[in-house]
Coordinates of C-alpha atoms in Angstrom, one line a residue:
Chain A
M1 CA 67.0 -5.6 9.3
F2 CA 64.2 -6.2 11.7
R3 CA 63.9 -2.4 12.3
M4 CA 63.8 -1.8 8.5
R5 CA 61.0 -4.4 8.1
K6 CA 59.1 -2.8 11.0
F7 CA 59.5 0.7 9.4
F8 CA 58.3 -0.7 6.0
C9 CA 55.2 -2.4 7.5
L10 CA 54.3 0.8 9.4
S11 CA 54.7 2.9 6.3
L12 CA 52.5 0.5 4.3
F13 CA 49.9 0.6 7.0
I14 CA 49.8 4.4 7.0
I15 CA 49.6 4.6 3.2
L16 CA 46.8 2.0 3.1
A17 CA 45.0 3.8 6.0
L18 CA 45.2 7.1 4.0
L19 CA 44.0 5.4 0.8
F20 CA 41.0 3.9 2.5
Q21 CA 40.2 6.5 5.1
A22 CA 36.7 7.7 5.4
G23 CA 35.7 11.3 5.1
P24 CA 36.7 13.9 2.5
A25 CA 39.7 12.1 1.1
F26 CA 38.0 11.7 -2.2
A27 CA 38.5 14.5 -4.8
Q28 CA 35.9 14.8 -7.5
T29 CA 33.2 12.1 -7.5
R30 CA 29.8 11.7 -9.0
L31 CA 27.4 9.3 -7.3
R32 CA 24.2 8.1 -8.9
I33 CA 21.4 6.8 -6.7
L34 CA 18.6 5.1 -8.6
H35 CA 15.3 4.5 -6.7
V36 CA 11.9 2.9 -7.1
N37 CA 9.0 2.7 -4.6
D38 CA 5.5 1.2 -4.3
F39 CA 6.2 -1.4 -7.0
H40 CA 3.3 -3.5 -5.5
G41 CA 4.2 -6.5 -7.7
Y42 CA 3.4 -4.8 -11.0
A43 CA 5.8 -6.9 -13.0
Q44 CA 4.1 -6.9 -16.3
P45 CA 3.6 -3.8 -18.5
H46 CA 0.1 -2.5 -17.8
A47 CA -2.3 0.3 -18.8
P48 CA -3.5 2.2 -15.7
A49 CA -7.2 3.1 -15.6
G50 CA -8.0 5.8 -18.1
M51 CA -4.8 5.3 -20.1
K52 CA -4.6 3.6 -23.5
D53 CA -0.9 2.9 -23.6
K54 CA 0.9 0.4 -21.4
I55 CA 3.6 1.5 -19.1
G56 CA 6.1 -0.1 -16.7
G57 CA 7.2 -3.8 -16.9
A58 CA 10.0 -5.2 -14.7
A59 CA 12.1 -6.5 -17.7
Y60 CA 12.1 -3.0 -19.2
L61 CA 12.8 -1.3 -15.8
A62 CA 15.8 -3.6 -15.3
A63 CA 17.3 -2.8 -18.7
H64 CA 16.7 0.9 -18.1
I65 CA 18.4 0.7 -14.7
D66 CA 21.4 -1.1 -16.3
A67 CA 21.8 1.7 -18.9
L68 CA 21.6 4.3 -16.1
K69 CA 24.3 2.4 -14.2
K70 CA 26.6 2.2 -17.2
D71 CA 26.3 6.0 -17.6
N72 CA 27.9 6.6 -14.3
D73 CA 30.9 4.2 -14.4
G74 CA 29.5 2.0 -11.8
N75 CA 29.3 4.5 -8.9
V76 CA 25.7 3.7 -8.5
L77 CA 23.3 2.5 -5.8
L78 CA 19.9 1.0 -6.5
L79 CA 17.4 1.5 -3.7
A80 CA 13.7 0.6 -3.0
A81 CA 11.6 2.7 -0.8
G82 CA 9.0 0.1 0.3
D83 CA 5.8 -1.6 -0.6
M84 CA 7.5 -3.7 -3.2
I85 CA 6.2 -7.3 -2.6
Q86 CA 2.4 -7.0 -2.2
G87 CA -0.4 -5.8 -4.4
H88 CA -0.8 -7.3 -7.8
P89 CA -1.9 -11.0 -7.9
W90 CA 1.3 -11.8 -9.7
A91 CA 3.1 -11.1 -6.4
N92 CA 0.3 -12.0 -3.9
F93 CA -0.1 -15.6 -5.0
N94 CA 3.5 -16.3 -4.0
E95 CA 3.4 -14.0 -1.0
G96 CA 6.0 -11.7 -2.5
R97 CA 8.7 -14.3 -3.3
A98 CA 8.6 -13.4 -7.0
V99 CA 9.4 -9.7 -6.3
I100 CA 12.4 -10.6 -4.2
E101 CA 13.6 -12.8 -7.0
L102 CA 13.3 -9.8 -9.4
M103 CA 15.1 -7.5 -7.0
N104 CA 17.9 -10.0 -6.6
A105 CA 18.3 -10.2 -10.3
M106 CA 18.3 -6.5 -10.6
K107 CA 21.0 -6.3 -7.8
F108 CA 19.2 -3.9 -5.5
D109 CA 21.6 -2.4 -2.8
A110 CA 19.0 -1.8 -0.1
M111 CA 15.3 -1.6 0.6
V112 CA 13.2 -0.1 3.4
L113 CA 10.1 -1.9 4.6
G114 CA 6.8 -0.5 3.6
N115 CA 3.5 -1.1 5.5
H116 CA 2.4 -3.6 2.9
E117 CA 5.5 -5.7 3.4
F118 CA 3.6 -6.9 6.5
D119 CA 0.5 -8.0 4.7
F120 CA 1.5 -11.7 4.5
G121 CA 2.4 -11.8 8.2
G122 CA 5.6 -11.5 10.2
K123 CA 6.9 -15.0 9.5
V124 CA 6.5 -14.7 5.7
L125 CA 8.2 -11.3 5.8
E126 CA 11.2 -12.8 7.7
Q127 CA 11.4 -15.5 5.0
R128 CA 11.4 -12.8 2.3
I129 CA 14.2 -11.0 4.1
R130 CA 16.2 -14.2 4.3
E131 CA 15.8 -14.6 0.5
A132 CA 16.9 -11.1 -0.3
N133 CA 20.5 -10.6 -1.4
F134 CA 20.3 -7.0 -0.1
P135 CA 19.8 -5.5 3.3
V136 CA 16.2 -4.7 4.4
L137 CA 16.1 -1.6 6.5
A138 CA 13.7 -0.1 9.1
A139 CA 15.3 1.7 12.1
N140 CA 12.0 2.3 13.8
V141 CA 10.8 -1.3 13.9
E142 CA 11.5 -4.0 16.5
G143 CA 10.4 -7.6 16.3
I144 CA 11.2 -8.7 12.7
A145 CA 14.3 -10.9 12.4
G146 CA 16.8 -9.7 9.8
V147 CA 15.7 -6.1 9.6
K148 CA 18.6 -3.6 9.9
P149 CA 18.3 0.0 11.1
Y150 CA 20.9 1.2 8.5
V151 CA 23.7 0.1 6.2
I152 CA 26.8 1.8 4.9
R153 CA 27.5 1.3 1.2
K154 CA 30.8 2.5 -0.2
T155 CA 30.7 3.6 -3.8
G156 CA 33.2 5.8 -5.7
G157 CA 35.2 6.0 -2.5
V158 CA 32.2 7.6 -0.7
R159 CA 30.6 6.0 2.3
V160 CA 26.9 6.3 1.9
G161 CA 24.8 5.8 5.1
L162 CA 21.3 4.5 4.3
L163 CA 18.9 4.8 7.2
G164 CA 15.5 3.1 6.8
I165 CA 12.3 4.6 8.2
I166 CA 8.8 3.1 7.9
S167 CA 5.4 4.6 8.8
E168 CA 4.9 4.3 12.5
H169 CA 1.2 3.9 11.7
T170 CA 1.7 0.6 9.9
P171 CA -0.4 -1.3 12.6
V172 CA -3.5 0.5 11.3
H173 CA -2.6 -0.2 7.7
T174 CA -2.6 -4.0 7.9
H175 CA -4.4 -6.8 9.7
P176 CA -3.6 -6.7 13.4
Q177 CA -2.4 -10.3 13.4
N178 CA 0.3 -9.3 10.7
V179 CA 2.0 -7.1 13.3
A180 CA 1.5 -9.1 16.4
G181 CA 4.6 -8.7 18.6
V182 CA 6.1 -6.0 16.3
R183 CA 6.8 -2.5 17.7
F184 CA 6.9 0.7 15.7
F185 CA 8.5 3.9 16.8
P186 CA 8.2 7.6 15.7
S187 CA 10.2 8.6 12.6
D188 CA 11.8 11.8 13.9
S189 CA 13.1 10.6 17.2
T190 CA 14.4 7.4 15.5
V191 CA 16.3 9.5 13.0
R192 CA 17.7 11.7 15.7
K193 CA 18.8 8.6 17.6
Y194 CA 20.8 7.2 14.7
L195 CA 22.2 10.3 13.1
P196 CA 25.2 10.8 15.5
E197 CA 26.3 7.2 14.9
L198 CA 25.9 7.5 11.2
R199 CA 27.8 10.7 10.9
K200 CA 30.9 8.9 12.3
K201 CA 30.6 6.1 9.8
A202 CA 29.3 7.8 6.6
D203 CA 30.3 10.7 4.4
I204 CA 26.8 11.3 3.2
I205 CA 23.5 10.2 4.8
I206 CA 20.4 9.2 2.9
L207 CA 17.1 8.4 4.5
L208 CA 15.2 5.7 2.8
T209 CA 11.6 6.1 4.0
H210 CA 8.1 4.8 3.6
I211 CA 6.1 7.6 5.3
G212 CA 4.7 9.7 2.4
Y213 CA 6.0 12.7 0.6
R214 CA 4.4 15.3 3.0
E215 CA 5.8 13.5 6.0
D216 CA 9.2 13.4 4.3
R217 CA 9.1 17.2 3.8
L218 CA 8.1 17.7 7.5
L219 CA 10.9 15.4 8.6
S220 CA 13.5 17.4 6.5
E221 CA 12.5 20.5 8.5
K222 CA 13.2 18.8 11.8
I223 CA 16.5 17.2 11.1
K224 CA 19.8 18.5 9.7
G225 CA 22.8 16.9 7.9
V226 CA 20.8 14.6 5.6
T227 CA 21.7 14.7 1.9
A228 CA 18.5 13.2 0.6
I229 CA 15.2 11.6 1.6
I230 CA 14.1 9.0 -0.9
G231 CA 10.6 8.0 0.0
G232 CA 7.5 6.1 -0.8
H233 CA 3.9 5.4 0.5
S234 CA 2.1 8.4 -1.1
H235 CA 2.8 7.3 -4.7
T236 CA 4.1 10.8 -5.5
K237 CA 5.6 11.5 -8.9
V238 CA 8.3 14.0 -7.9
T239 CA 9.5 15.4 -11.2
D240 CA 10.9 18.7 -9.9
P241 CA 12.4 17.8 -6.5
Q242 CA 12.9 20.5 -3.9
V243 CA 15.9 21.0 -1.6
I244 CA 14.8 21.9 1.9
D245 CA 17.6 23.0 4.2
G246 CA 20.1 21.1 2.1
T247 CA 18.1 18.0 1.9
I248 CA 16.6 16.9 -1.5
I249 CA 13.2 15.1 -1.2
L250 CA 12.5 12.5 -3.8
Q251 CA 9.9 9.9 -4.7
A252 CA 9.4 7.9 -7.9
W253 CA 5.6 7.4 -8.4
E254 CA 4.4 3.8 -8.3
H255 CA 4.1 0.4 -9.9
G256 CA 7.5 0.5 -11.7
K257 CA 6.2 3.2 -14.0
S258 CA 9.3 5.3 -13.5
V259 CA 12.7 5.2 -12.0
G260 CA 14.2 8.0 -9.9
I261 CA 17.7 9.3 -10.5
L262 CA 19.7 11.3 -8.0
D263 CA 23.1 12.5 -9.2
I264 CA 25.3 13.8 -6.4
E265 CA 28.6 15.6 -7.3
I266 CA 31.2 15.8 -4.6
D267 CA 34.4 17.8 -4.7
N268 CA 37.0 17.6 -1.9
G269 CA 34.4 16.2 0.5
K270 CA 31.8 18.8 -0.2
I271 CA 28.5 18.2 -2.1
T272 CA 28.6 20.6 -5.1
S273 CA 25.5 19.5 -6.9
L274 CA 22.3 17.6 -6.1
R275 CA 20.1 16.8 -9.1
G276 CA 17.0 14.6 -9.1
T277 CA 15.0 13.5 -12.1
L278 CA 12.5 10.8 -13.0
E279 CA 12.4 8.7 -16.2
D280 CA 9.3 6.9 -17.2
I281 CA 9.5 3.2 -18.0
K282 CA 7.8 2.2 -21.3
P283 CA 7.5 -1.3 -22.6
T284 CA 9.5 -0.7 -25.7
G285 CA 13.1 -1.0 -26.6
P286 CA 15.6 -3.1 -24.7
Y287 CA 14.6 -5.5 -21.9
R288 CA 16.4 -8.0 -19.7
D289 CA 15.8 -11.6 -20.7
D290 CA 16.5 -13.0 -17.3
V291 CA 14.0 -10.7 -15.6
A292 CA 11.4 -11.4 -18.3
A293 CA 11.9 -15.1 -17.6
I294 CA 11.2 -14.6 -13.9
V295 CA 8.0 -12.6 -14.8
S296 CA 6.9 -15.4 -17.1
V297 CA 7.5 -18.2 -14.7
Y298 CA 5.4 -16.6 -12.0
E299 CA 2.7 -15.7 -14.6
G300 CA 2.4 -19.4 -15.2
S301 CA 2.1 -20.1 -11.5
L302 CA -0.5 -17.4 -11.2
D303 CA -2.5 -19.0 -14.0
K304 CA -2.4 -22.3 -12.2
A305 CA -3.4 -20.7 -8.9
M306 CA -6.4 -19.1 -10.7
Q307 CA -7.5 -22.4 -12.0
Q308 CA -7.4 -24.0 -8.5
V309 CA -10.7 -25.5 -7.4
I310 CA -11.4 -24.2 -3.9
G311 CA -14.9 -25.7 -3.3
N312 CA -18.2 -26.7 -4.9
T313 CA -21.5 -25.0 -5.0
K314 CA -24.6 -27.1 -5.1
V315 CA -26.7 -24.2 -6.4
D316 CA -26.2 -21.4 -8.9
L317 CA -24.8 -18.4 -7.1
E318 CA -27.0 -15.6 -8.3
G319 CA -25.1 -12.4 -9.4
S320 CA -27.6 -10.8 -11.8
H321 CA -30.0 -9.2 -9.3
V322 CA -27.5 -8.0 -6.6
R323 CA -28.6 -4.4 -7.3
S324 CA -32.2 -4.9 -6.5
R325 CA -32.9 -7.8 -4.2
E326 CA -31.5 -10.3 -1.8
T327 CA -29.3 -13.0 -3.5
N328 CA -27.7 -16.2 -2.2
L329 CA -24.4 -14.9 -3.5
G330 CA -24.7 -11.6 -1.7
N331 CA -25.6 -13.5 1.5
F332 CA -22.6 -15.8 1.1
I333 CA -20.1 -12.9 0.6
T334 CA -21.5 -10.9 3.5
D335 CA -21.5 -14.0 5.8
A336 CA -17.8 -14.4 5.0
M337 CA -17.1 -10.8 5.8
R338 CA -19.1 -10.9 9.1
K339 CA -17.3 -14.1 10.2
D340 CA -13.8 -12.7 9.3
A341 CA -14.5 -9.4 11.1
N342 CA -16.4 -11.0 14.0
T343 CA -19.2 -8.4 13.8
E344 CA -22.9 -8.4 14.4
V345 CA -23.8 -7.3 10.9
A346 CA -22.0 -7.1 7.5
F347 CA -23.1 -5.5 4.3
I348 CA -21.7 -4.8 0.8
N349 CA -22.9 -2.8 -2.1
G350 CA -24.4 -4.9 -4.9
G351 CA -22.2 -3.0 -7.4
A352 CA -19.2 -4.7 -5.9
I353 CA -20.5 -8.1 -7.1
R354 CA -20.1 -8.2 -10.9
T355 CA -21.4 -11.7 -11.9
G356 CA -22.6 -15.1 -10.6
I357 CA -21.2 -18.6 -10.5
S358 CA -23.0 -21.7 -11.9
A359 CA -23.5 -24.8 -9.8
G360 CA -20.4 -26.9 -9.7
P361 CA -16.7 -26.5 -8.9
I362 CA -15.6 -22.9 -7.8
T363 CA -12.2 -21.7 -8.9
V364 CA -10.1 -18.9 -7.6
R365 CA -10.7 -17.1 -10.9
D366 CA -14.4 -17.4 -10.4
I367 CA -14.1 -15.3 -7.2
Y368 CA -11.8 -12.8 -8.9
T369 CA -14.4 -12.4 -11.6
V370 CA -17.3 -12.0 -9.1
L371 CA -15.2 -9.5 -7.0
P372 CA -12.8 -7.8 -9.4
F373 CA -12.1 -4.8 -7.1
T374 CA -9.3 -4.8 -4.5
G375 CA -11.7 -3.8 -1.7
Y376 CA -11.0 -4.6 1.9
T377 CA -13.2 -4.7 5.1
V378 CA -13.7 -1.8 7.4
V379 CA -15.3 -2.3 10.7
M380 CA -17.4 0.5 12.2
E381 CA -20.1 1.1 14.8
L382 CA -23.5 2.3 13.7
R383 CA -26.4 3.2 15.9
G384 CA -29.7 1.5 15.2
D385 CA -31.1 4.7 13.6
E386 CA -28.0 5.1 11.4
L387 CA -28.3 1.5 10.3
R388 CA -31.9 2.1 9.3
R389 CA -30.8 5.2 7.3
A390 CA -28.3 3.1 5.4
L391 CA -31.0 0.5 4.6
E392 CA -33.4 3.3 3.4
H393 CA -30.6 4.5 1.1
A394 CA -30.0 1.0 -0.1
L395 CA -33.7 0.6 -1.1
A396 CA -33.6 4.0 -2.9
A397 CA -30.5 2.9 -4.8
G398 CA -32.2 -0.5 -5.6
E399 CA -35.1 1.4 -7.1
E400 CA -32.7 3.2 -9.4
G401 CA -30.8 0.0 -10.1
S402 CA -27.6 1.6 -9.0
G403 CA -24.8 -0.4 -7.3
G404 CA -25.7 1.1 -3.8
F405 CA -28.3 -1.6 -3.0
L406 CA -27.0 -3.6 -0.1
Q407 CA -26.5 -7.3 0.4
V408 CA -26.6 -8.1 4.1
S409 CA -25.6 -10.6 6.8
G410 CA -26.6 -10.9 10.5
M411 CA -29.9 -9.0 10.0
K412 CA -33.3 -9.2 8.3
F413 CA -35.6 -6.4 7.3
T414 CA -39.0 -5.9 5.6
Y415 CA -40.0 -2.9 3.6
D416 CA -42.9 -1.5 1.7
P417 CA -41.8 -0.9 -1.9
A418 CA -44.8 1.4 -2.5
A419 CA -44.0 3.8 0.3
A420 CA -42.1 7.0 -0.2
A421 CA -38.3 7.0 -0.4
G422 CA -36.8 7.3 3.1
S423 CA -39.8 5.7 4.9
R424 CA -40.0 2.2 3.3
I425 CA -38.5 0.1 6.1
K426 CA -41.1 -1.6 8.2
A427 CA -39.1 -3.8 10.6
I428 CA -35.5 -4.6 11.2
A429 CA -34.1 -7.5 13.3
V430 CA -30.4 -8.0 14.1
N431 CA -29.6 -11.6 14.9
G432 CA -33.2 -12.2 15.7
S433 CA -33.8 -9.2 18.0
P434 CA -35.7 -6.0 16.9
L435 CA -33.4 -3.2 16.1
E436 CA -32.8 -0.7 18.9
K437 CA -32.7 2.9 17.7
A438 CA -30.0 4.1 20.2
R439 CA -27.9 0.9 20.5
K440 CA -24.6 0.6 18.7
Y441 CA -24.0 -2.3 16.4
S442 CA -20.7 -3.5 15.0
I443 CA -20.7 -3.5 11.2
A444 CA -18.3 -5.0 8.7
T445 CA -18.5 -3.3 5.3
S446 CA -16.2 -2.3 2.5
D447 CA -13.7 0.6 2.3
F448 CA -15.5 1.8 -0.8
L449 CA -18.8 2.4 1.1
V450 CA -17.1 3.8 4.2
A451 CA -15.4 6.4 2.0
G452 CA -18.8 7.5 0.9
G453 CA -19.1 5.5 -2.4
D454 CA -22.5 4.8 -4.0
G455 CA -24.0 7.8 -2.2
Y456 CA -23.3 6.6 1.4
S457 CA -21.8 10.0 2.2
F458 CA -23.1 9.9 5.8
F459 CA -20.7 7.1 6.6
K460 CA -17.9 9.6 6.4
A461 CA -19.1 11.2 9.6
I462 CA -19.0 7.9 11.6
R463 CA -15.9 8.3 13.8
Q464 CA -15.9 4.8 15.4
K465 CA -14.4 2.8 12.6
R466 CA -11.2 0.9 11.9
V467 CA -9.6 -0.8 8.9
Q468 CA -10.0 -4.5 9.5
G469 CA -7.1 -5.5 7.3
Q470 CA -6.0 -3.7 4.2
G471 CA -3.7 -6.6 3.5
K472 CA -6.6 -9.1 3.2
E473 CA -8.9 -8.3 0.3
I474 CA -12.6 -9.2 0.6
R475 CA -12.2 -11.7 -2.3
T476 CA -9.3 -13.3 -0.3
L477 CA -11.5 -13.8 2.8
V478 CA -14.3 -15.2 0.6
I479 CA -11.9 -17.7 -1.0
E480 CA -10.8 -18.7 2.5
Y481 CA -14.4 -19.1 3.6
I482 CA -15.2 -21.4 0.7
K483 CA -12.1 -23.5 1.5
T484 CA -13.3 -24.0 5.1
Q485 CA -16.8 -25.0 3.8
G486 CA -16.0 -27.3 0.9
D487 CA -19.5 -27.8 -0.4
I488 CA -21.7 -24.7 -0.2
C489 CA -25.4 -24.2 -0.7
P490 CA -26.3 -20.6 0.2
R491 CA -29.9 -19.6 -0.2
A492 CA -31.9 -16.4 -0.3
E493 CA -33.7 -16.8 3.0
G494 CA -35.8 -13.7 3.5
R495 CA -33.1 -11.3 4.8
I496 CA -34.5 -8.5 2.6
K497 CA -38.3 -8.9 2.2
P498 CA -40.7 -6.7 0.3
E499 CA -44.2 -6.5 2.0
T500 CA -46.9 -4.7 0.3
P501 CA -49.8 -3.8 2.7
Chain B
M1 CA -10.5 2.9 18.5
S2 CA -6.8 3.4 18.1
A3 CA -5.0 0.4 16.8
G4 CA -1.5 1.6 17.5
R5 CA 1.1 -0.7 18.8
G6 CA 4.6 -0.4 20.2
E7 CA 5.5 3.0 21.3
N8 CA 3.5 4.9 18.8
K9 CA 0.3 6.8 19.7
T10 CA -1.5 6.7 16.5
R11 CA -4.8 8.5 15.5
D12 CA -7.2 6.8 13.2
A13 CA -8.7 10.0 11.7
L14 CA -6.8 12.1 9.2
N15 CA -7.6 15.7 8.1
V16 CA -7.5 15.6 4.3
F17 CA -8.3 18.4 1.9
V18 CA -9.7 17.9 -1.6
N19 CA -9.9 21.0 -3.8
G20 CA -10.0 23.0 -0.6
R21 CA -12.8 21.0 1.1
H22 CA -12.0 19.4 4.4
F23 CA -12.7 15.7 5.1
H24 CA -12.0 13.3 8.0
M25 CA -10.6 10.2 6.5
L26 CA -9.6 6.9 8.1
R27 CA -5.9 6.3 8.4
G28 CA -5.1 3.4 6.0
M29 CA -7.2 4.9 3.2
T30 CA -5.9 6.2 -0.1
V31 CA -6.2 9.1 -2.5
Q32 CA -9.0 7.2 -4.3
H33 CA -11.1 7.1 -1.0
A34 CA -10.6 10.8 -0.6
L35 CA -11.9 11.5 -4.1
L36 CA -14.9 9.2 -3.4
A37 CA -15.6 11.2 -0.2
A38 CA -15.4 14.4 -2.1
G39 CA -17.9 13.0 -4.7
I40 CA -15.3 13.4 -7.5
L41 CA -15.1 9.7 -8.2
K42 CA -18.5 8.0 -8.5
D43 CA -17.0 4.6 -9.0
R44 CA -13.5 3.4 -9.7
E45 CA -12.7 5.4 -12.8
S46 CA -9.5 7.3 -13.4
C47 CA -8.6 10.9 -12.3
T48 CA -5.4 13.0 -12.3
V49 CA -4.6 14.2 -8.8
K50 CA -1.9 16.5 -7.7
D51 CA -0.6 17.5 -4.3
E52 CA 0.0 21.0 -3.0
Q53 CA 3.5 21.1 -4.7
G54 CA 1.9 20.1 -8.0
N55 CA 3.3 16.6 -8.0
I56 CA 1.1 13.9 -9.6
T57 CA -0.1 11.4 -6.9
G58 CA -1.3 7.9 -7.7
L59 CA -4.8 6.9 -6.7
D60 CA -3.4 4.1 -4.5
G61 CA -1.2 6.6 -2.6
A62 CA -1.6 6.6 1.1
L63 CA -3.3 9.6 2.7
T64 CA -1.3 11.4 5.4
E65 CA -2.3 14.0 8.0
G66 CA -3.0 17.4 6.4
I67 CA -2.5 16.3 2.8
K68 CA -3.9 18.7 0.2
L69 CA -5.1 17.2 -3.0
F70 CA -6.3 18.9 -6.2
T71 CA -8.1 17.5 -9.2
A72 CA -8.1 19.1 -12.7
K73 CA -11.5 20.5 -13.7
N74 CA -11.8 18.2 -16.7
N75 CA -11.7 15.2 -14.4
T76 CA -14.7 16.2 -12.3

């Protein structure tokens, strides 16, 4: 009797083991992998610049995903390829918590970290990871609690290995303090390190990356045995995906404007078909009520945050002459930039400042109205003669009334408005000392100007420069500066002074 | 002025090509910055950009080493 029971138990064990064994036991299976990337908190339908019609919207995206899941009998994984929680004020004002709530409601299966996931700092990121009901991946990162290198998801009897890879250059994409104590490793060596382990545990391997489409293609040429690379970072709309050495390379644009669909057909353990497509998300037709409710709740919070009084100005902050002369508002903004970047000089183009603020309480919305663009600070070194050239260009721009006139901090200069363009500057002093032609000065300015905007094309050739913190917009550091001051009373104090002989 | 951390040796300057013209761009900058550098965008207006495979690329997309971008004539 005992022998019979032992035999029965052993047989049951073998049958169960065969049923659940990994590898090519499954016959014909169709897997569907849905993916989004670079959502950047764009929860509401929106009309991108130059487009009349709205596109996207999390509630519509969720309904579309549900329909795509239904089409495939549930053998579906939903993945996010990074840069989900930061970007739009809807997400920024709650440091990405709202996006994680959306993703939980939509039942994401995994996400890879993007560089912008670090923009609220390591501690906030760890909190977001704790809130997520799905694994957050990045095999080439050390120092963030809760991040996993990979995860195995079983669907349709197939074990899918998902390995996360983030850009190793993340430290230059975000403020240095956001990645303090965090280590990043190269993509290709990290993939090679984990592949043997994954091959033992998974039937198919998918790299979930945030390194950019071009880097994904290069990576596919270096590694073998990966079914798909699903990426983000370059915001690429891959409508006609290519298969390189058996690996399909995919990316689904940006801002929830489309969803990527990868259908994988497997027969007797072998992949017989790989088909990738994108479907655009339009704010028409079915939408998910619960997701719409989350969007609405955080819209309300954003509205409240925008109304928050952050300080008080005793004087009108002058925004109407920022393209032609020194203003107290331009002085205040550039003072905030110089303090945040800890440089000798700061300047910004007048065109970045769109309006003024009347004396009285200052709200967050006021600052967003004054500085509507999502610019951030870049620090560079300019020689004295290069700084002079920039100021001559600013004066020429001021004459034309273009946005290239500069508002400055940490320096004063006088000029002759009647002199010929290019030789108007009479004297320049940096922090009280005369400008030295050959000396290098540390400068904080905007990404827009460093890229050559408003005619500052010669800034492109300056090699000594670094992004001060893409995660902290100039308007955010101005808000922080006002909060530390409380009452402000900036004045035009002769930083830019015309002197006619 | 490398800001790399951990094991990575990162370079701040990227080689970027816009309509065949070569630009050095700062790592961390986007497609929009490359178009500003190329003088294609004067301000923050819209423009359709494609990569060398013909894929549409968002203006907020990160630049990566060697990326080749193309704009349609009617956008310039």
